[in-house]
Amino acid sequence: MNVAKSGYRVFSANSTPACTELSKKITERLGVELGKSVVYQESNRETRVEIKESVRGQTIFIIQTIPRDVNTAIMELLIMAYALKTSCAKNIIGVIPYFPYSKQCKMRKRGSIVCKLLASMLAKAGLAHIITMDLHQKEIQGFFTFPVDNLRASPFLLQYIQEEIPDYRNAIIVAKSPSAAKRAQSYAERLRLGLAVMHGEAQCSESDMADGRHSPPCVRNTIGHPGLELPLMMAKEKPPITVVGDVGGRIAIIVDDIIDDVEDFVAAAEILKERGAYKIYIMATHGLLSADAPRLIEESAIDEVVVTNTVPHEVQKLQCPKIKTVDVSMILAEAIRRIHNGESMAYLFRNITVDD
């Protein structure tokens, strides 16, 4: 395709070659070339972006995958968006497959809702639309003052289960926690499989900070109004991890949206093994796989971890052959094409449930 006549450009905001792989796959499917730009870090670690071609009056799609250096990637995206805005681009659309800081979307004690702050920064920089995939909480879309298309990876993961897992009819879908039960139920219903839910948790998990069990503290003799005596606030206590459902002699498939620190997944796999599951798969959209995740997976009872390429993880795959990748560039490219042509996005959400 003649890029000059297509009416839009596709740029990559990443400064590292490993992060541009998804951008290259998307542009190959669209039949266009990546826009000419230079993104790099100066000696003092400041980010510099230079646009090397005219974008006046064009619709621009900025693809930004998020590596381990999250804050640098955010600055690259913000600076490129602002550079395109000041270069008179007509419309700037961000393609951010994994939206960073999405776990920080709730108020915790005296913290802040960082996801809301990032949404405001993107709008201020010049973005007018975002394409993303499997937000950690769907309510995050309400933080934005412009349209957000939250695509789903479930069709690709379901296809992988059907084509790559032998005897998947003998599998059972497992929710790692009750909060993930709706997602697991959606998978189970479409695959016509059973459902199991893990209840309880390991100590010091993310939900410890989010569910308010330590705020306010369980103290009765606080200073307040002389005639006011509030009921004692009981702290939450959850039991050790247990499984609701029969996984004996079955293939256990744990589904989630993000796999980052894998201690909870490793603990869940051990419990499932004890309950009789003979194979354990982890299916997740975003494979952040931070810290020692590859080593822990390799040494665990987990047989395979399947993630999409929304986040670059080639280094982790070299460290752990159990990690497999599903390509989602097809749906991202189709979303770009439909938005540019003013076509409905409904086709990309066919057979997608609210709980995905």
Coordinates of C-alpha atoms in Angstrom, one line a residue:
M1 CA 0.0 0.0 0.0
N2 CA 1.2 3.5 -0.7
V3 CA 1.6 4.9 2.7
A4 CA 1.3 8.5 1.6
K5 CA -2.1 7.9 0.1
S6 CA -3.5 5.6 2.9
G7 CA -4.5 8.6 5.0
Y8 CA -2.9 7.3 8.1
R9 CA 0.5 6.4 9.6
V10 CA 1.6 3.8 12.1
F11 CA 4.4 4.7 14.5
S12 CA 6.2 2.7 17.2
A13 CA 7.1 4.7 20.3
N14 CA 9.5 2.1 21.7
S15 CA 13.2 2.8 21.8
T16 CA 14.3 -0.9 22.2
P17 CA 14.2 -3.3 19.2
A18 CA 12.6 -6.1 21.3
C19 CA 9.5 -4.0 21.8
T20 CA 9.0 -3.2 18.1
E21 CA 8.3 -6.8 17.1
L22 CA 4.5 -6.4 17.7
S23 CA 4.5 -3.1 15.7
K24 CA 6.2 -4.8 12.8
K25 CA 3.7 -7.7 12.8
I26 CA 0.8 -5.2 12.8
T27 CA 2.1 -3.1 10.0
E28 CA 2.8 -6.2 7.9
R29 CA -0.9 -7.3 8.3
L30 CA -2.0 -3.8 7.4
G31 CA 0.3 -3.6 4.3
V32 CA 1.9 -0.3 5.5
E33 CA 5.3 0.7 6.7
L34 CA 6.2 1.9 10.1
G35 CA 6.4 5.7 10.3
K36 CA 9.9 7.2 10.3
S37 CA 10.8 8.3 13.8
V38 CA 13.7 8.1 16.2
V39 CA 13.1 7.4 19.9
Y40 CA 16.1 7.2 22.2
Q41 CA 17.5 7.9 25.7
E42 CA 20.1 10.6 26.1
S43 CA 23.1 10.2 28.4
N44 CA 21.2 11.7 31.3
R45 CA 18.3 9.3 30.7
E46 CA 16.0 11.9 29.2
T47 CA 13.7 10.6 26.4
R48 CA 14.0 12.3 23.0
V49 CA 11.6 11.7 20.1
E50 CA 12.1 13.0 16.5
I51 CA 9.5 12.6 13.8
K52 CA 11.2 12.2 10.5
E53 CA 8.3 12.7 8.1
S54 CA 5.3 15.0 7.6
V55 CA 2.2 14.0 9.5
R56 CA 0.1 17.1 8.8
G57 CA -3.5 16.3 8.5
Q58 CA -3.0 12.6 9.0
T59 CA -4.5 10.1 11.4
I60 CA -1.7 8.6 13.5
F61 CA -1.7 5.3 15.3
I62 CA 1.1 5.0 18.0
I63 CA 1.8 1.4 19.0
Q64 CA 3.4 1.2 22.4
T65 CA 4.2 -2.1 24.1
I66 CA 5.3 -1.9 27.7
P67 CA 8.6 -3.6 28.7
R68 CA 10.0 -3.9 32.2
D69 CA 11.0 -0.3 32.2
V70 CA 7.4 0.9 32.5
N71 CA 8.0 4.5 33.3
T72 CA 10.4 5.0 30.3
A73 CA 7.8 3.5 28.0
I74 CA 5.1 5.9 29.3
M75 CA 7.3 8.9 28.7
E76 CA 8.1 7.7 25.2
L77 CA 4.4 7.5 24.5
L78 CA 3.6 10.9 26.0
I79 CA 6.4 12.7 24.2
M80 CA 5.7 11.1 20.8
A81 CA 2.0 11.9 21.1
Y82 CA 2.8 15.5 22.0
A83 CA 5.4 15.7 19.2
L84 CA 2.7 14.5 16.7
K85 CA 0.2 16.9 18.1
T86 CA 2.5 19.9 17.6
S87 CA 3.3 18.6 14.1
C88 CA -0.4 19.1 13.2
A89 CA -1.5 15.5 13.1
K90 CA -5.2 15.4 12.6
N91 CA -6.0 12.5 15.0
I92 CA -3.8 10.6 17.3
I93 CA -4.8 7.1 18.5
G94 CA -2.8 5.1 21.0
V95 CA -2.5 1.3 20.5
I96 CA -1.5 0.1 24.0
P97 CA -2.1 -3.7 24.2
Y98 CA -1.2 -3.8 27.9
F99 CA -2.2 -0.7 29.8
P100 CA 0.3 0.1 32.5
Y101 CA -0.6 0.9 36.1
S102 CA -3.9 -0.9 35.5
K103 CA -3.7 -2.6 38.9
Q104 CA -3.5 0.8 40.6
C105 CA -7.1 1.6 39.8
K106 CA -8.5 1.6 43.3
M107 CA -7.9 3.9 46.3
R108 CA -5.7 2.2 48.9
K109 CA -5.4 4.0 52.3
R110 CA -3.7 7.3 51.6
G111 CA -2.5 6.3 48.1
S112 CA -3.8 7.4 44.8
I113 CA -5.5 6.1 41.7
V114 CA -2.5 6.2 39.4
C115 CA -4.5 4.8 36.5
K116 CA -6.7 7.8 36.5
L117 CA -3.7 10.1 36.5
L118 CA -2.2 8.3 33.5
A119 CA -5.5 8.6 31.6
S120 CA -5.4 12.4 32.2
M121 CA -1.8 12.6 31.1
L122 CA -2.5 10.8 27.8
A123 CA -5.4 13.1 27.0
K124 CA -3.3 16.1 27.8
A125 CA -0.5 14.9 25.5
G126 CA -2.9 14.7 22.6
L127 CA -4.4 11.2 22.4
A128 CA -8.0 11.2 21.2
H129 CA -8.7 7.4 21.3
I130 CA -7.1 4.3 22.7
I131 CA -7.1 0.6 21.6
T132 CA -6.1 -1.7 24.4
M133 CA -6.7 -5.3 25.4
D134 CA -8.1 -7.0 28.6
L135 CA -8.0 -4.1 31.0
H136 CA -7.4 -5.3 34.6
Q137 CA -10.8 -3.8 35.5
K138 CA -13.3 -2.8 32.8
E139 CA -14.3 0.3 34.8
I140 CA -10.9 1.8 33.9
Q141 CA -12.6 2.9 30.7
G142 CA -14.5 5.5 32.8
F143 CA -11.2 7.3 33.7
F144 CA -10.9 8.5 30.1
T145 CA -12.5 11.5 28.5
F146 CA -12.2 9.9 25.0
P147 CA -13.2 6.5 23.5
V148 CA -11.5 3.3 24.6
D149 CA -11.7 0.1 22.7
N150 CA -11.0 -2.8 25.1
L151 CA -10.3 -5.8 22.9
R152 CA -10.4 -9.4 24.2
A153 CA -7.7 -12.1 23.9
S154 CA -10.1 -14.9 24.9
P155 CA -10.8 -16.1 21.3
F156 CA -7.1 -16.7 20.7
L157 CA -6.6 -18.4 24.1
L158 CA -9.6 -20.6 23.5
Q159 CA -8.4 -21.6 20.1
Y160 CA -5.0 -22.5 21.6
I161 CA -6.7 -24.7 24.2
Q162 CA -8.7 -26.5 21.5
E163 CA -5.8 -27.0 19.1
E164 CA -2.7 -27.4 21.3
I165 CA -3.9 -29.1 24.5
P166 CA -4.3 -32.9 23.8
D167 CA -7.5 -34.3 25.3
Y168 CA -8.7 -30.9 26.4
R169 CA -12.2 -32.4 26.7
N170 CA -10.9 -33.9 30.0
A171 CA -9.9 -30.5 31.3
I172 CA -11.5 -28.3 33.9
I173 CA -11.3 -24.5 34.0
V174 CA -10.0 -23.2 37.3
A175 CA -10.4 -19.7 38.8
K176 CA -7.5 -18.9 41.0
S177 CA -9.7 -16.8 43.3
P178 CA -13.5 -16.1 43.6
S179 CA -12.9 -12.7 41.9
A180 CA -11.8 -14.6 38.8
A181 CA -14.7 -17.0 38.8
K182 CA -16.8 -15.0 36.2
R183 CA -13.9 -15.1 33.7
A184 CA -13.3 -18.8 34.3
Q185 CA -17.0 -19.5 33.9
S186 CA -17.1 -17.7 30.6
Y187 CA -14.2 -20.0 29.3
A188 CA -15.8 -23.1 30.8
E189 CA -19.2 -22.4 29.1
R190 CA -17.7 -21.8 25.7
L191 CA -15.5 -24.9 25.9
R192 CA -18.3 -27.0 27.4
L193 CA -16.1 -27.9 30.4
G194 CA -16.4 -28.0 34.1
L195 CA -15.5 -25.2 36.5
A196 CA -13.5 -25.2 39.8
V197 CA -12.8 -22.3 42.1
M198 CA -9.9 -21.9 44.5
H199 CA -10.9 -20.2 47.7
G200 CA -8.5 -18.7 50.3
E201 CA -5.1 -17.1 49.7
A202 CA -1.5 -17.0 50.5
Q203 CA -0.3 -14.4 52.9
C204 CA 0.6 -10.9 51.8
S205 CA -1.2 -11.1 48.5
E206 CA -2.4 -8.0 46.5
S207 CA -5.9 -8.3 47.8
D208 CA -4.6 -7.8 51.4
M209 CA -4.0 -4.2 50.5
A210 CA -7.1 -3.7 48.5
D211 CA -9.9 -5.1 50.5
G212 CA -9.6 -2.9 53.6
R213 CA -8.8 -5.5 56.2
H214 CA -6.0 -3.3 57.7
S215 CA -7.7 0.1 57.2
P216 CA -9.0 1.3 59.6
P217 CA -7.0 -0.7 62.2
C218 CA -8.8 -2.9 64.6
V219 CA -8.6 -0.6 67.6
R220 CA -11.4 0.1 70.0
N221 CA -10.0 2.7 72.3
T222 CA -9.6 5.5 69.8
I223 CA -10.4 9.1 70.7
G224 CA -13.8 10.2 69.2
H225 CA -17.0 11.9 70.2
P226 CA -17.7 11.4 73.9
G227 CA -21.1 9.8 73.3
L228 CA -20.2 7.8 70.2
E229 CA -19.2 4.1 70.4
L230 CA -18.8 2.4 67.1
P231 CA -19.1 -1.4 66.7
L232 CA -15.8 -3.3 66.8
M233 CA -14.5 -3.6 63.2
M234 CA -13.4 -7.2 62.7
A235 CA -10.5 -7.9 60.5
K236 CA -11.0 -10.2 57.5
E237 CA -9.4 -13.6 57.8
K238 CA -9.4 -16.0 54.8
P239 CA -8.6 -19.7 55.1
P240 CA -5.7 -21.5 53.4
I241 CA -6.1 -22.2 49.7
T242 CA -8.8 -24.8 49.0
V243 CA -10.5 -26.0 45.8
V244 CA -14.2 -26.0 45.3
G245 CA -14.7 -28.6 42.6
D246 CA -13.3 -32.0 41.6
V247 CA -10.0 -31.8 39.6
G248 CA -8.9 -35.4 40.2
G249 CA -7.7 -37.1 37.1
R250 CA -8.3 -33.9 35.0
I251 CA -6.2 -31.3 33.2
A252 CA -6.4 -28.1 35.2
I253 CA -6.4 -24.8 33.2
I254 CA -6.1 -21.7 35.3
V255 CA -7.3 -18.5 33.5
D256 CA -6.4 -14.9 34.4
D257 CA -5.7 -11.6 32.8
I258 CA -2.2 -10.9 34.1
I259 CA 0.6 -13.2 35.2
D260 CA 3.4 -11.2 36.9
D261 CA 4.7 -12.4 40.2
V262 CA 4.0 -16.1 40.0
E263 CA 4.1 -17.2 43.6
D264 CA 0.3 -17.4 43.8
F265 CA 0.2 -19.5 40.6
V266 CA 2.9 -21.8 41.8
A267 CA 1.0 -22.3 45.1
A268 CA -2.2 -22.9 43.2
A269 CA -0.5 -25.5 41.0
E270 CA 0.8 -27.4 44.0
I271 CA -2.7 -27.5 45.5
L272 CA -4.2 -28.8 42.3
K273 CA -1.5 -31.5 42.0
E274 CA -2.3 -32.6 45.5
R275 CA -6.0 -32.8 44.5
G276 CA -5.2 -35.1 41.6
A277 CA -4.8 -32.9 38.5
Y278 CA -2.3 -34.5 36.2
K279 CA -1.5 -31.5 34.1
I280 CA -1.6 -27.8 34.8
Y281 CA -1.8 -25.0 32.3
I282 CA -1.9 -21.2 33.0
M283 CA -3.6 -19.0 30.4
A284 CA -3.2 -15.3 30.7
T285 CA -3.4 -12.3 28.3
H286 CA -0.5 -10.3 29.7
G287 CA 2.7 -12.1 30.5
L288 CA 4.7 -9.6 32.6
L289 CA 6.7 -12.4 34.3
S290 CA 8.7 -10.1 36.5
A291 CA 11.7 -10.9 38.8
D292 CA 12.3 -14.7 39.1
A293 CA 9.1 -15.8 37.4
P294 CA 10.8 -17.9 34.7
R295 CA 12.9 -19.8 37.2
L296 CA 9.9 -20.4 39.6
I297 CA 7.8 -21.6 36.7
E298 CA 10.5 -24.0 35.5
E299 CA 10.9 -25.5 39.0
S300 CA 7.1 -25.7 39.7
A301 CA 4.4 -28.2 39.0
I302 CA 3.1 -26.0 36.1
D303 CA 3.3 -27.7 32.8
E304 CA 2.8 -24.7 30.5
V305 CA 2.2 -21.0 30.7
V306 CA 0.4 -19.5 27.7
V307 CA 0.4 -15.7 27.2
T308 CA -0.1 -13.4 24.3
N309 CA 2.5 -11.0 22.8
T310 CA 0.9 -7.8 24.3
V311 CA 4.1 -7.6 26.4
P312 CA 7.6 -8.6 25.1
H313 CA 8.9 -11.7 26.9
E314 CA 11.4 -13.3 24.6
V315 CA 14.1 -13.2 27.3
Q316 CA 11.8 -15.0 29.8
K317 CA 11.1 -17.7 27.1
L318 CA 14.8 -18.4 26.7
Q319 CA 15.0 -18.9 30.5
C320 CA 11.9 -21.1 30.6
P321 CA 10.7 -23.3 27.7
K322 CA 7.4 -23.8 29.5
I323 CA 6.3 -20.3 28.4
K324 CA 4.4 -20.2 25.1
T325 CA 3.2 -17.2 23.1
V326 CA -0.1 -16.6 21.2
D327 CA 0.0 -13.9 18.5
V328 CA -2.8 -11.2 18.8
S329 CA -1.4 -8.9 16.1
M330 CA -4.3 -9.9 13.8
I331 CA -7.1 -8.4 16.0
L332 CA -5.0 -5.2 16.7
A333 CA -4.4 -4.7 13.0
E334 CA -8.1 -5.2 12.2
A335 CA -9.1 -2.7 14.9
I336 CA -6.8 -0.1 13.4
R337 CA -8.2 -0.7 9.9
R338 CA -11.8 -0.5 11.1
I339 CA -11.3 2.7 13.1
H340 CA -9.5 4.4 10.2
N341 CA -12.3 3.4 7.8
G342 CA -15.1 4.3 10.2
E343 CA -16.4 0.7 10.3
S344 CA -18.2 -0.9 13.3
M345 CA -16.0 -2.6 15.9
A346 CA -18.9 -5.0 16.8
Y347 CA -17.4 -7.8 14.6
L348 CA -14.3 -8.0 16.9
F349 CA -16.6 -8.6 19.9
R350 CA -18.8 -11.3 18.5
N351 CA -19.4 -14.2 21.0
I352 CA -17.5 -12.1 23.6
T353 CA -19.2 -12.1 27.0
V354 CA -19.2 -9.3 29.5
D355 CA -17.2 -11.4 32.0
D356 CA -14.3 -11.9 29.6

